Structures are given as C-alpha cells and as structure tokens.
Short mmCIF file of C-alpha atoms and ligand atoms in Angstrom, two decimals:
data_model
loop_
_atom_site.label_atom_id
_atom_site.label_comp_id
_atom_site.label_asym_id
_atom_site.label_seq_id
_atom_site.Cartn_x
_atom_site.Cartn_y
_atom_site.Cartn_z
CA MET R 1 16.00 -15.22 -12.27
CA SER R 2 12.45 -14.23 -11.07
CA ASN R 3 11.07 -11.11 -10.81
CA THR R 4 8.61 -10.55 -7.75
CA VAL R 5 5.70 -8.63 -7.01
CA VAL R 6 4.66 -7.61 -3.36
CA VAL R 7 0.93 -6.84 -2.61
CA GLY R 8 -1.33 -6.69 0.36
CA THR R 9 -3.90 -9.16 0.12
CA GLN R 10 -6.24 -7.16 2.36
CA TRP R 11 -6.69 -3.66 3.26
CA GLY R 12 -3.78 -2.09 3.30
CA ASP R 13 -1.01 -1.94 6.31
CA GLU R 14 0.03 -5.69 5.73
CA GLY R 15 3.33 -5.29 6.59
CA LYS R 16 4.70 -4.50 2.69
CA GLY R 17 7.47 -2.01 3.77
CA LYS R 18 8.82 -4.80 6.02
CA VAL R 19 8.85 -7.70 3.53
CA VAL R 20 10.02 -5.37 0.64
CA ASP R 21 12.98 -4.29 2.49
CA LEU R 22 13.50 -8.09 3.23
CA LEU R 23 13.32 -9.07 -0.02
CA THR R 24 15.79 -6.47 -1.58
CA ALA R 25 18.63 -7.93 -0.35
CA ARG R 26 18.19 -10.34 -3.35
CA ALA R 27 17.02 -8.01 -5.83
CA ASP R 28 19.02 -5.49 -7.85
CA LEU R 29 15.69 -2.87 -8.31
CA VAL R 30 12.96 -1.85 -6.13
CA VAL R 31 10.01 -0.28 -7.83
CA ARG R 32 6.79 1.36 -7.10
CA PHE R 33 4.04 1.21 -9.39
CA GLN R 34 0.90 2.70 -8.19
CA GLY R 35 -0.70 4.88 -5.21
CA GLY R 36 0.97 7.81 -3.86
CA ASN R 37 1.61 9.32 -0.18
CA ASN R 38 -1.34 7.51 0.83
CA ALA R 39 0.93 4.85 1.24
CA GLY R 40 2.93 4.34 4.56
CA HIS R 41 5.45 1.92 4.31
CA THR R 42 7.27 1.27 7.67
CA LEU R 43 10.87 -0.61 8.11
CA VAL R 44 12.52 -1.12 11.34
CA VAL R 45 16.28 -2.05 10.74
CA ASN R 46 18.75 -1.90 13.43
CA GLY R 47 15.93 -0.80 16.01
CA GLN R 48 15.35 2.16 13.84
CA GLN R 49 12.10 3.20 12.40
CA TYR R 50 11.73 4.64 8.72
CA ILE R 51 8.07 5.07 7.23
CA PHE R 52 8.25 5.69 3.28
CA HIS R 53 5.45 7.35 1.69
CA LEU R 54 6.78 7.47 -1.65
CA ILE R 55 10.14 6.33 -1.72
CA PRO R 56 10.36 2.52 -2.78
CA SER R 57 11.32 0.47 0.73
CA GLY R 58 14.51 -0.92 -1.01
CA ILE R 59 16.28 2.61 -0.57
CA LEU R 60 18.41 1.52 2.57
CA TYR R 61 20.49 -0.88 0.36
CA GLU R 62 23.50 1.31 -0.83
CA ASP R 63 23.90 -0.35 -3.99
CA LYS R 64 20.26 -1.09 -5.29
CA LYS R 65 18.32 1.02 -7.43
CA CYS R 66 14.86 2.36 -6.29
CA LEU R 67 12.17 3.38 -9.26
CA ILE R 68 9.07 5.33 -8.80
CA GLY R 69 7.11 4.15 -12.21
CA ASN R 70 4.49 6.23 -14.10
CA GLY R 71 1.55 4.36 -12.09
CA VAL R 72 2.46 6.69 -8.96
CA VAL R 73 0.94 9.98 -8.17
CA VAL R 74 3.65 12.15 -6.86
CA ASP R 75 3.68 14.51 -4.57
CA PRO R 76 6.77 16.26 -5.20
CA GLU R 77 7.05 18.16 -1.71
CA VAL R 78 6.58 14.76 -0.42
CA LEU R 79 9.10 13.09 -2.09
CA LEU R 80 11.72 16.01 -1.51
CA GLU R 81 10.97 15.83 2.36
CA GLU R 82 11.65 11.92 2.13
CA ILE R 83 14.72 12.62 0.37
CA GLU R 84 16.05 15.30 3.12
CA ASP R 85 14.53 13.13 5.95
CA LEU R 86 17.24 10.41 4.50
CA LYS R 87 19.81 12.54 4.40
CA LYS R 88 19.48 13.45 7.98
CA ALA R 89 19.75 9.93 8.52
CA GLY R 90 23.19 9.72 6.51
CA ILE R 91 21.54 8.18 3.83
CA GLU R 92 22.25 10.37 0.33
CA VAL R 93 19.99 9.79 -2.21
CA THR R 94 21.34 10.46 -5.52
CA PRO R 95 20.25 9.60 -9.32
CA LYS R 96 22.04 6.05 -8.80
CA ARG R 97 19.93 5.08 -6.16
CA LEU R 98 16.39 6.86 -6.92
CA SER R 99 14.97 7.48 -10.33
CA LEU R 100 11.38 9.28 -11.44
CA SER R 101 9.41 8.30 -14.13
CA ASP R 102 8.54 11.15 -16.37
CA LYS R 103 5.32 9.99 -17.12
CA ALA R 104 4.16 10.05 -13.46
CA HIS R 105 1.50 12.25 -12.45
CA LEU R 106 1.83 15.42 -9.97
CA ILE R 107 -0.27 15.96 -7.05
CA MET R 108 -1.10 19.22 -6.97
CA PRO R 109 -2.40 21.50 -4.36
CA TYR R 110 -5.63 21.89 -6.04
CA HIS R 111 -6.16 17.78 -5.72
CA ARG R 112 -5.48 18.13 -2.16
CA ALA R 113 -7.89 20.79 -1.58
CA ILE R 114 -10.67 18.92 -3.45
CA ASP R 115 -9.80 16.16 -1.68
CA LEU R 116 -10.60 17.54 1.63
CA ALA R 117 -13.68 19.69 0.61
CA ARG R 118 -15.37 16.60 -1.03
CA GLU R 119 -14.82 14.15 2.50
CA ASP R 120 -16.03 17.16 4.22
CA ALA R 121 -19.36 17.54 2.17
CA LYS R 122 -19.91 14.23 2.35
CA GLY R 123 -20.26 14.21 6.11
CA LYS R 124 -21.13 10.57 7.82
CA GLY R 125 -21.01 9.30 4.20
CA ARG R 126 -17.15 10.31 3.86
CA ILE R 127 -14.67 7.54 2.46
CA GLY R 128 -12.01 8.25 5.35
CA THR R 129 -9.25 9.22 2.66
CA THR R 130 -6.09 10.18 3.49
CA GLY R 131 -6.97 13.69 2.42
CA ARG R 132 -3.42 13.47 -0.09
CA GLY R 133 -5.18 14.30 -3.29
CA ILE R 134 -4.98 11.04 -4.58
CA GLY R 135 -8.45 10.37 -5.79
CA PRO R 136 -8.56 13.86 -7.55
CA CYS R 137 -5.23 13.35 -8.94
CA TYR R 138 -6.10 9.86 -10.82
CA GLU R 139 -9.12 11.73 -11.83
CA ASP R 140 -7.25 14.48 -13.73
CA LYS R 141 -5.16 11.70 -15.39
CA MET R 142 -7.82 9.80 -16.92
CA ALA R 143 -9.80 12.95 -17.76
CA ARG R 144 -6.73 13.90 -19.47
CA THR R 145 -5.63 17.21 -17.87
CA GLY R 146 -3.28 16.10 -15.53
CA VAL R 147 0.29 17.81 -14.82
CA ARG R 148 2.96 15.46 -15.33
CA VAL R 149 6.33 14.94 -14.21
CA VAL R 150 8.07 15.74 -17.56
CA ASP R 151 6.06 19.10 -17.31
CA LEU R 152 8.57 20.33 -14.83
CA THR R 153 11.12 20.23 -17.09
CA GLU R 154 9.21 22.45 -19.40
CA PRO R 155 8.08 26.15 -17.52
CA GLU R 156 5.73 27.16 -20.11
CA THR R 157 3.58 23.83 -20.25
CA LEU R 158 3.63 23.58 -16.46
CA GLU R 159 2.52 27.04 -16.42
CA GLU R 160 -0.31 26.88 -18.96
CA LYS R 161 -1.48 23.49 -17.33
CA ILE R 162 -1.77 25.24 -14.01
CA ARG R 163 -3.29 28.61 -15.19
CA THR R 164 -5.92 26.18 -17.26
CA ASN R 165 -6.59 23.63 -14.51
CA LEU R 166 -7.18 26.25 -11.75
CA LYS R 167 -10.17 28.26 -13.70
CA GLU R 168 -11.99 24.74 -13.47
CA LYS R 169 -11.19 23.97 -10.08
CA ASN R 170 -11.25 27.24 -8.67
CA PHE R 171 -14.97 27.06 -10.27
CA TYR R 172 -15.76 23.68 -8.31
CA LEU R 173 -14.30 24.47 -5.25
CA THR R 174 -15.75 28.03 -4.51
CA LYS R 175 -19.02 27.51 -6.51
CA PHE R 176 -19.88 23.95 -5.50
CA PHE R 177 -18.22 23.71 -1.97
CA ASP R 178 -17.54 27.28 -0.95
CA ALA R 179 -14.28 26.63 -0.42
CA GLU R 180 -11.29 29.06 -1.19
CA ALA R 181 -9.99 29.68 -4.41
CA LEU R 182 -5.97 28.89 -5.17
CA ASP R 183 -3.47 31.08 -6.77
CA ALA R 184 -1.78 30.02 -9.70
CA GLN R 185 1.36 32.32 -9.20
CA PRO R 186 2.42 30.74 -5.94
CA ILE R 187 2.13 26.83 -7.47
CA LEU R 188 4.09 27.78 -10.37
CA ASP R 189 6.97 29.08 -8.31
CA GLN R 190 6.72 26.50 -6.03
CA TYR R 191 6.39 23.53 -8.81
CA LEU R 192 9.50 25.15 -10.44
CA GLY R 193 11.39 25.67 -7.51
CA MET R 194 11.08 21.99 -6.97
CA ALA R 195 11.82 21.03 -10.58
CA GLU R 196 15.48 22.18 -9.83
CA LYS R 197 15.68 19.58 -7.36
CA LEU R 198 14.05 16.84 -8.77
CA GLY R 199 15.13 17.22 -12.20
CA ILE R 200 18.37 15.00 -12.09
CA PHE R 201 15.87 12.13 -10.67
CA ILE R 202 13.70 11.97 -14.12
CA THR R 203 13.83 9.14 -16.60
CA ASP R 204 12.25 7.14 -18.78
CA VAL R 205 11.83 4.15 -16.12
CA SER R 206 10.13 1.60 -18.56
CA VAL R 207 13.48 2.16 -20.81
CA GLU R 208 15.69 1.82 -17.55
CA LEU R 209 13.65 -1.49 -16.55
CA GLU R 210 14.83 -2.85 -19.91
CA GLN R 211 17.96 -2.25 -19.47
CA ALA R 212 18.38 -3.61 -16.36
CA LEU R 213 16.21 -6.69 -17.62
CA ASN R 214 18.66 -7.40 -20.38
CA ALA R 215 21.52 -7.23 -18.15
CA ASN R 216 19.81 -9.97 -16.18
CA LYS R 217 18.91 -8.08 -13.16
CA LYS R 218 16.06 -9.09 -10.96
CA ILE R 219 13.21 -6.76 -9.95
CA LEU R 220 11.03 -6.28 -6.86
CA PHE R 221 7.70 -4.56 -7.61
CA GLU R 222 6.44 -2.97 -4.48
CA GLY R 223 2.61 -2.84 -4.22
CA ALA R 224 0.88 -0.01 -1.92
CA GLN R 225 -2.79 -0.25 -0.68
CA GLY R 226 -4.13 -3.77 -0.43
CA THR R 227 -6.32 -5.91 -2.69
CA HIS R 228 -9.59 -4.60 -1.40
CA LEU R 229 -8.74 -1.28 -1.89
CA ASP R 230 -8.57 -1.88 -5.58
CA VAL R 231 -10.88 0.84 -7.49
CA ASP R 232 -12.17 -2.43 -9.51
CA HIS R 233 -12.11 -5.01 -7.32
CA GLY R 234 -12.35 -3.73 -3.81
CA THR R 235 -15.12 -2.47 -1.55
CA TYR R 236 -16.18 0.34 -4.19
CA PRO R 237 -16.38 3.10 -3.31
CA PHE R 238 -14.47 2.71 -0.36
CA VAL R 239 -11.31 2.08 -1.75
CA THR R 240 -8.82 3.84 -3.13
CA SER R 241 -8.13 5.27 -7.02
CA SER R 242 -5.47 2.79 -8.23
CA ASN R 243 -5.28 -0.66 -8.91
CA PRO R 244 -2.86 -2.47 -6.40
CA LEU R 245 -3.03 -5.83 -8.17
CA SER R 246 -0.10 -7.32 -8.87
CA GLY R 247 -1.28 -7.37 -12.67
CA ALA R 248 -1.08 -3.21 -12.25
CA ALA R 249 2.25 -3.59 -12.03
CA CYS R 250 2.95 -4.15 -15.62
CA ALA R 251 0.96 -0.90 -16.72
CA GLY R 252 2.28 1.27 -13.92
CA ALA R 253 5.95 0.28 -14.13
CA GLY R 254 6.14 0.06 -18.09
CA ILE R 255 6.71 -3.80 -18.15
CA GLY R 256 4.92 -6.68 -20.48
CA PRO R 257 3.32 -9.42 -18.20
CA ASN R 258 6.11 -12.28 -18.94
CA GLN R 259 8.69 -10.23 -16.82
CA LEU R 260 6.64 -10.68 -13.50
CA HIS R 261 7.66 -14.19 -12.45
CA HIS R 262 6.79 -14.47 -8.96
CA VAL R 263 3.72 -12.98 -6.82
CA VAL R 264 3.97 -12.70 -2.82
CA GLY R 265 0.89 -11.88 -1.18
CA ILE R 266 1.22 -10.55 2.71
CA VAL R 267 -1.26 -11.35 4.95
CA LYS R 268 -1.64 -9.77 8.24
CA ALA R 269 -2.21 -12.37 10.87
CA TYR R 270 -5.58 -11.06 11.49
CA THR R 271 -7.57 -7.92 9.68
CA THR R 272 -7.05 -4.26 9.91
CA ARG R 273 -8.43 -1.53 7.85
CA VAL R 274 -8.59 2.28 7.89
CA GLY R 275 -11.22 4.59 6.88
CA ALA R 276 -15.00 3.48 6.02
CA GLY R 277 -16.43 0.48 4.32
CA PRO R 278 -17.36 -2.98 4.93
CA PHE R 279 -15.63 -5.24 7.67
CA VAL R 280 -17.33 -8.43 8.23
CA THR R 281 -14.87 -9.72 11.02
CA GLU R 282 -14.68 -6.15 12.69
CA LEU R 283 -14.54 -6.48 16.35
CA THR R 284 -15.67 -3.55 18.04
CA ASP R 285 -15.65 -5.40 21.45
CA GLU R 286 -12.50 -5.40 23.79
CA ILE R 287 -10.69 -8.58 21.88
CA GLY R 288 -10.58 -5.78 18.86
CA ASP R 289 -9.08 -2.96 21.59
CA CYS R 290 -6.99 -5.61 22.56
CA ILE R 291 -5.61 -6.69 18.49
CA GLN R 292 -5.24 -3.15 18.28
CA GLU R 293 -3.30 -1.88 21.11
CA ARG R 294 -1.28 -5.14 21.00
CA GLY R 295 -0.57 -4.58 17.26
CA LYS R 296 0.11 -0.73 17.85
CA GLU R 297 -2.66 -0.38 14.87
CA PHE R 298 -2.00 3.31 14.40
CA GLY R 299 -2.13 4.42 10.55
CA ALA R 300 1.78 5.49 9.03
CA THR R 301 0.16 7.74 7.19
CA THR R 302 -2.25 9.56 9.06
CA GLY R 303 -1.96 8.29 12.68
CA ARG R 304 -5.61 7.27 12.56
CA ARG R 305 -6.86 4.00 14.81
CA ARG R 306 -7.25 1.05 12.69
CA ARG R 307 -10.36 -1.05 12.77
CA CYS R 308 -9.38 -4.68 13.58
CA GLY R 309 -11.12 -7.91 13.30
CA TRP R 310 -10.42 -11.40 12.92
CA LEU R 311 -8.51 -12.82 9.97
CA ASP R 312 -10.79 -12.99 6.89
CA MET R 313 -9.92 -15.58 4.61
CA VAL R 314 -12.59 -14.82 2.16
CA VAL R 315 -10.90 -11.68 1.60
CA VAL R 316 -7.28 -13.24 1.22
CA LYS R 317 -8.54 -16.33 -1.19
CA ASP R 318 -10.22 -13.26 -3.38
CA SER R 319 -6.69 -12.13 -3.39
CA VAL R 320 -5.08 -15.42 -4.33
CA ARG R 321 -7.14 -15.12 -7.41
CA LEU R 322 -7.22 -11.75 -8.03
CA ASN R 323 -3.13 -11.16 -7.85
CA GLY R 324 -2.28 -14.83 -9.35
CA LEU R 325 -0.78 -15.19 -5.89
CA ASP R 326 2.00 -17.88 -5.47
CA ARG R 327 3.15 -17.53 -1.98
CA LEU R 328 2.03 -15.84 1.33
CA ALA R 329 3.84 -14.01 3.90
CA ILE R 330 2.36 -14.10 6.98
CA THR R 331 3.11 -11.15 8.99
CA LYS R 332 2.28 -10.07 12.72
CA LEU R 333 2.02 -13.29 13.87
CA ASP R 334 3.62 -12.23 17.11
CA GLY R 335 0.20 -9.70 17.23
CA ARG R 336 -1.55 -13.09 18.01
CA THR R 337 0.16 -13.86 20.87
CA GLY R 338 -1.85 -13.94 24.64
CA LEU R 339 -5.36 -14.63 22.99
CA GLU R 340 -7.18 -18.01 24.45
CA LYS R 341 -8.96 -18.63 21.16
CA LEU R 342 -8.47 -17.37 17.52
CA ASN R 343 -11.10 -17.22 14.84
CA ILE R 344 -10.60 -17.43 11.58
CA CYS R 345 -13.33 -16.66 8.68
CA VAL R 346 -13.63 -19.25 6.40
CA SER R 347 -16.61 -18.42 4.62
CA TYR R 348 -20.22 -15.81 4.88
CA GLU R 349 -23.63 -16.65 5.50
CA LEU R 350 -25.95 -14.77 3.45
CA GLU R 351 -29.37 -15.22 3.49
CA GLY R 352 -29.29 -18.70 4.79
CA GLU R 353 -26.62 -19.76 2.56
CA ARG R 354 -22.65 -20.15 2.35
CA VAL R 355 -21.00 -17.50 0.15
CA ASN R 356 -17.13 -17.69 -0.73
CA HIS R 357 -16.68 -14.26 -1.59
CA ARG R 358 -16.88 -10.88 -1.41
CA GLN R 359 -20.10 -9.30 -2.82
CA ALA R 360 -20.26 -6.32 -4.90
CA SER R 361 -23.13 -4.60 -3.66
CA LEU R 362 -22.68 -3.11 -0.54
CA LYS R 363 -26.04 -3.93 0.48
CA ARG R 364 -25.72 -7.50 0.17
CA GLN R 365 -22.00 -7.44 1.63
CA ALA R 366 -23.81 -5.80 4.66
CA LEU R 367 -25.79 -8.77 4.89
CA CYS R 368 -23.31 -11.18 5.27
CA SER R 369 -21.82 -12.92 8.48
CA PRO R 370 -18.64 -14.73 9.33
CA VAL R 371 -18.73 -18.12 9.59
CA TYR R 372 -15.71 -18.84 11.89
CA LYS R 373 -13.27 -21.76 12.41
CA GLU R 374 -11.96 -21.76 16.00
CA MET R 375 -8.67 -22.32 16.99
CA PRO R 376 -6.36 -22.70 19.91
CA GLY R 377 -4.31 -19.59 20.82
CA TRP R 378 -1.15 -19.47 22.43
CA GLN R 379 0.63 -17.78 25.17
CA GLU R 380 4.65 -17.92 24.50
CA ASP R 381 6.55 -14.70 23.10
CA ILE R 382 7.45 -15.90 19.93
CA SER R 383 9.05 -12.52 18.78
CA GLN R 384 12.62 -14.69 18.80
CA ALA R 385 11.19 -17.57 16.41
CA ARG R 386 13.73 -17.79 13.26
CA ASP R 387 12.44 -21.29 12.17
CA ILE R 388 9.13 -22.68 11.92
CA SER R 389 10.15 -25.57 14.39
CA GLN R 390 10.50 -22.67 17.33
CA LEU R 391 7.03 -21.76 17.19
CA PRO R 392 4.56 -23.31 19.72
CA GLN R 393 2.32 -26.25 17.94
CA GLN R 394 -1.09 -23.95 18.10
CA ALA R 395 1.02 -21.26 15.91
CA ARG R 396 2.05 -23.71 13.57
CA ALA R 397 -1.20 -24.92 13.17
CA TYR R 398 -2.85 -21.28 12.61
CA VAL R 399 -0.25 -20.75 9.98
CA GLU R 400 -1.22 -24.23 8.08
CA ALA R 401 -4.73 -23.37 8.68
CA ILE R 402 -4.20 -20.25 6.85
CA GLU R 403 -2.04 -22.34 4.29
CA GLU R 404 -4.55 -24.68 3.71
CA LEU R 405 -7.56 -22.12 3.24
CA ALA R 406 -5.95 -20.16 0.84
CA GLY R 407 -4.44 -23.21 -1.05
CA ILE R 408 -0.86 -21.80 -1.82
CA PRO R 409 2.14 -22.01 0.41
CA ILE R 410 4.00 -19.67 2.59
CA SER R 411 7.28 -18.00 2.27
CA ILE R 412 7.59 -15.96 5.14
CA ILE R 413 6.42 -15.40 8.79
CA SER R 414 7.00 -12.50 10.38
CA VAL R 415 7.35 -12.35 13.93
CA GLY R 416 8.27 -8.57 14.64
CA ALA R 417 8.55 -5.44 13.17
CA GLY R 418 12.49 -5.62 12.70
CA ARG R 419 14.26 -6.87 9.54
CA GLU R 420 15.51 -9.73 11.39
CA ALA R 421 12.36 -11.04 13.11
CA THR R 422 11.42 -13.38 10.32
CA ILE R 423 11.30 -16.99 9.77
CA MET R 424 12.31 -17.38 6.00
CA VAL R 425 10.40 -20.44 4.52
CA GLN R 426 11.36 -20.04 1.14
CA ASN R 427 13.15 -17.32 -0.43
CA PRO R 428 11.27 -16.08 -3.82
CA PHE R 429 14.38 -15.17 -5.32
P1 LIG M 1 2.47 -1.13 5.11
O1 LIG M 1 1.84 -0.21 4.50
O2 LIG M 1 1.98 -2.98 4.27
O3 LIG M 1 4.07 -1.29 4.54
O4 LIG M 1 2.31 -1.49 6.33
P2 LIG M 1 2.65 -0.48 7.75
O5 LIG M 1 4.08 -0.34 7.73
O6 LIG M 1 1.67 0.82 7.25
O7 LIG M 1 2.19 -1.01 8.87
C1 LIG M 1 2.48 -2.57 9.20
C2 LIG M 1 3.15 -1.99 10.95
O8 LIG M 1 3.42 -3.48 11.48
C3 LIG M 1 4.43 -1.15 10.85
O9 LIG M 1 4.64 -0.66 11.98
C4 LIG M 1 5.42 -2.25 10.76
O10 LIG M 1 6.45 -1.83 11.40
C5 LIG M 1 4.62 -3.38 11.72
N1 LIG M 1 5.22 -4.96 11.51
C6 LIG M 1 5.17 -5.56 10.21
N2 LIG M 1 5.56 -7.05 10.43
C7 LIG M 1 5.34 -6.98 11.87
C8 LIG M 1 5.20 -8.04 12.64
O11 LIG M 1 5.40 -9.49 12.20
N3 LIG M 1 5.29 -7.70 14.10
C9 LIG M 1 4.96 -6.38 15.03
N4 LIG M 1 4.59 -6.56 15.99
N5 LIG M 1 4.59 -5.69 13.58
C10 LIG M 1 5.38 -5.68 12.47
P1 LIG M 2 -0.31 1.11 2.46
O1 LIG M 2 0.31 1.04 1.21
C1 LIG M 2 -4.16 1.56 4.21
C2 LIG M 2 -7.19 3.99 2.41
C3 LIG M 2 -7.69 5.25 2.93
C4 LIG M 2 -9.49 5.22 2.69
C5 LIG M 2 -9.25 4.71 1.46
C6 LIG M 2 -9.47 6.02 0.52
O2 LIG M 2 0.35 1.89 3.71
O3 LIG M 2 -0.79 -0.05 2.95
P2 LIG M 2 -7.17 7.56 -0.88
O4 LIG M 2 -6.33 8.51 -0.14
O5 LIG M 2 -6.45 6.58 -1.14
O6 LIG M 2 -8.14 8.28 -1.71
O7 LIG M 2 -8.15 6.79 0.51
O8 LIG M 2 -7.91 4.17 1.05
N1 LIG M 2 -5.79 3.58 2.14
C7 LIG M 2 -5.20 3.00 3.02
N2 LIG M 2 -5.04 2.33 3.79
N3 LIG M 2 -2.90 1.45 3.98
C8 LIG M 2 -2.71 2.51 2.90
O9 LIG M 2 -1.70 2.26 2.13
C9 LIG M 2 -3.73 3.06 2.39
N4 LIG M 2 -3.86 3.99 1.48
C10 LIG M 2 -5.22 4.40 1.24
O10 LIG M 2 -7.74 5.29 4.23
O11 LIG M 2 -9.76 4.44 3.11
MG1 LIG M 3 0.97 1.58 5.57
#
C-alpha cells in the first residue's frame, strides 16, 4: 500500500495530467489539493485529447473516485463546464465519481476582475498570471473574507458575504484601478443557480479520505503548477499563490503526513515556463523556437506560447529536496529527438563562483549564468519505445545523466502524449 503524490518539478506543464492518468490505473482515489483553473492538465487516451482545469485527471476511469480538496480554489462555472464537457464525451460525472470539499474557497467574479485590473496596471512588470482570479481568491482566504463551497448551501450566508465583500472590492476596483464596479444581485443569482447543480458533490473530503484509508484504498494526490511556482520556494513574485509542493497535499486534502508514502516528481526533458520571471536556461534563438514547435509548447489554459530552454537540473535538484522526491518521471523525451547536441545545466555561475541552488534575490538570480554538460543528441524516432532497451544509446545516456544529477531513480519515461507512449521502469504503487 502506498499513497503517492505527483508534483511538477519545474514551472508547470511537465505532463502531470498524463502521469496521473497513467497511475490512476492502480489507485482508488485521485485528489487535487491546491491551485485552481490556472492549471491545464492534458490527457490523450485512445487518440482523444481531454484538458482538465479542476477535475482530477483520474476522471476517465469509471470505477475511481476523484476529489477536489479544500486547498483548491474553485471557479464553479468552470467546474460545471468541465462536468458538462465530460457528459458530451459520454462520461456521466456523478457523486460516485466526484466529490467537492465543503471547505474549498470559491473564485468570485471580483477575483477575476482584480486579477486582470492588477496585471493591466503593472504593465511591463506584470507577472503574466492566467487571469483566472487565483491570487485574489487565495488572498481572501488568508484575509478570512473568502466565500467557501459550504456557503453555497446557505443562501443567506452567501448573500451576506457577497454584499459585504463587494463594498470593499468595488471601492478597490473603481477608485484604485478605475475599473467597473460589480453588482451583487446577478452574482448572487448566478451562484445560487450553480449551487443547485453542485450541491450533490459537496462533502467533507478529509472524512471521505479517512474512510478510504480505513478501507485500505490507495490514494493518488495530483499536484498542479510546479515547484518553482510555489509561493514560498518559487521565483517570487513570479509565482502562483499556492504551495504546489508535495507537503501541501496534507493541508490541502485534510490528511496527515504519515499518509504520504511516495512522491513522484515530473521532469519535462527540457524546461518551459509561461508568464514572466527568471529562467536561466531560456533559449531565445532558433533552438528555442525549434523546441517550442516540436513540443507544441502552448499553454493548455491560456494558449500562450511557452518560453523554452535547456533542461535545468539546478531547478530539478531543488525540487528533489523541497518535495522529498522518491522517484522521477521524465516526460517529452521524444521532444529531444533531432537535435545534434543537448545541454543540461548542472550548476550556475554567479560572480565567478559555482552555485547549486536558485537564489532568493531576483537580482542575484539574474546574474546567474548556466554551466552546461554537453551531450550528444539522437535522430531516431523514439515514440514507439516501450522498454528502456529500445531507446538509442544517446537517449539512455541522457536519462541516466538526469538520474545521476538528481540523485534519485526514474520510474517512468514518457515518449508521447498518449497513455500508451510510456516506458514504465517501476510502478510506484
Ligand atoms: P501538466 O499541466 O503538467 O498536466 O501538463 P500540460 O498538459 O499543460 O502540458 C503537457 C503537454 O505535453 C500536453 O499537451 C501533453 O499532452 C503533452 N505530453 C505529455 N507527455 C508527453 C510526452 O512524453 N511526449 C509528448 N510529445 N507530449 C507529451
Ligand atoms: P499546470 O498545473 C504553468 C503560472 C502563470 C503565471 C504564474 C501566476 O498546468 O502545470 P496565476 O494565474 O496562478 O496567478 O499565475 O503562474 N501558472 C502556470 N504555469 N502551468 C500551470 O499549471 C500554471 N498555473 C499558473 O502562467 O506565470
Ligand atoms: Mg498545464
């Protein structure tokens, strides 16, 4: 029995959706514990692509339970859209298949308005958020003024919170940003309407997980974003507003640390990031364009072009420590095919000295230049490889170099977007 946490080791979009879908086969429950619909997790099953922003990536399995934990910020409109889209695809999402924590916070229209107004006002200095209201929603949670899922079941509480909050939010929106004020009544009507549809899914997720643990069920925790977007340990302030680290699975799902048995870190075989912020190995030349095109590196949430660069193992090694990683899953190894030489960043040079960790100061981080280990590339198509022995020698050497630099073994190598395009070295369950 081993409950497993899957987290991204870089700046998101490492392929968590694919890996979670894959591992769900051996799990009983799949839980999202942080983030919101800033996430875009892609699954390709039987040639069909699905992108999930809120619903856990295990939802395609009929007999598995998916749960949205209290640590997630939920835009109810997006959740209902996802349920509706699944219905169109022939998948009926019932309470047997999905639970929504009564303690999760709701993204409100004023959160989105503030997110957008703030980014606009920042101009060139903008973070490049997804504009989904994630930051402002987490702010209200911490300020203890948030609206929670449970409030959907109490119309009076909901109305009072919306009216009270809007007084402050409208003052901020109109006086500080010169933006439009929002009316309480349409928001209340909309949320009460959505409450009717979502009510059946609302539960105490922590208690549900306890019952599952007592019944010896296996739980898979699905992280969103990536370690270096972590609000504490990431490239602050160019981060998201939650903790995407494995440790956050406890508070964000309502379980104790003794229930986390195994942590898998997803490493894309190169580095990408959407939005602004430090990126030491970024390639702004034709190699970067080539990686971007070959990997179809466009954001699954906003459609933005992802910035691309060489694999940065300083970033990955920081993730090994921050998440207590047991194993790595390498994704998009096929995206490395066709390059003559491959660089792996093994450390940074800062003011004439070698450093092995990302710097807290943005100024110091900007002074870091990458120190590369150069490796030979390969030209063969590897997308059909299902065993490590079927990889060209250079691809094996590349994977081994990652393993050695990270200091932990690899359990999965992904060579294509489809569920089947996988080399399973060791299943964590
Ligand atoms: P996530 O946010 O970590 O779940 O990742 P995204 O879904 O945002 O981005 C990963 C993209 O790469 C998606 O389009 C996946 O379908 C795709 N993908 C995942 N693994 C592989 C792989 O090994 N090879 C290729 N070519 N594509 C992959
Ligand atoms: P998944 O789960 C990649 C980035 C945004 C921006 C910063 C803050 O698909 O890996 P936010 O809207 O969260 O306030 O934006 O974080 N970001 C992501 N980048 N993948 C994600 O999720 C992301 N979620 C947020 O681009 O730079
Ligand atoms: Mg994504």
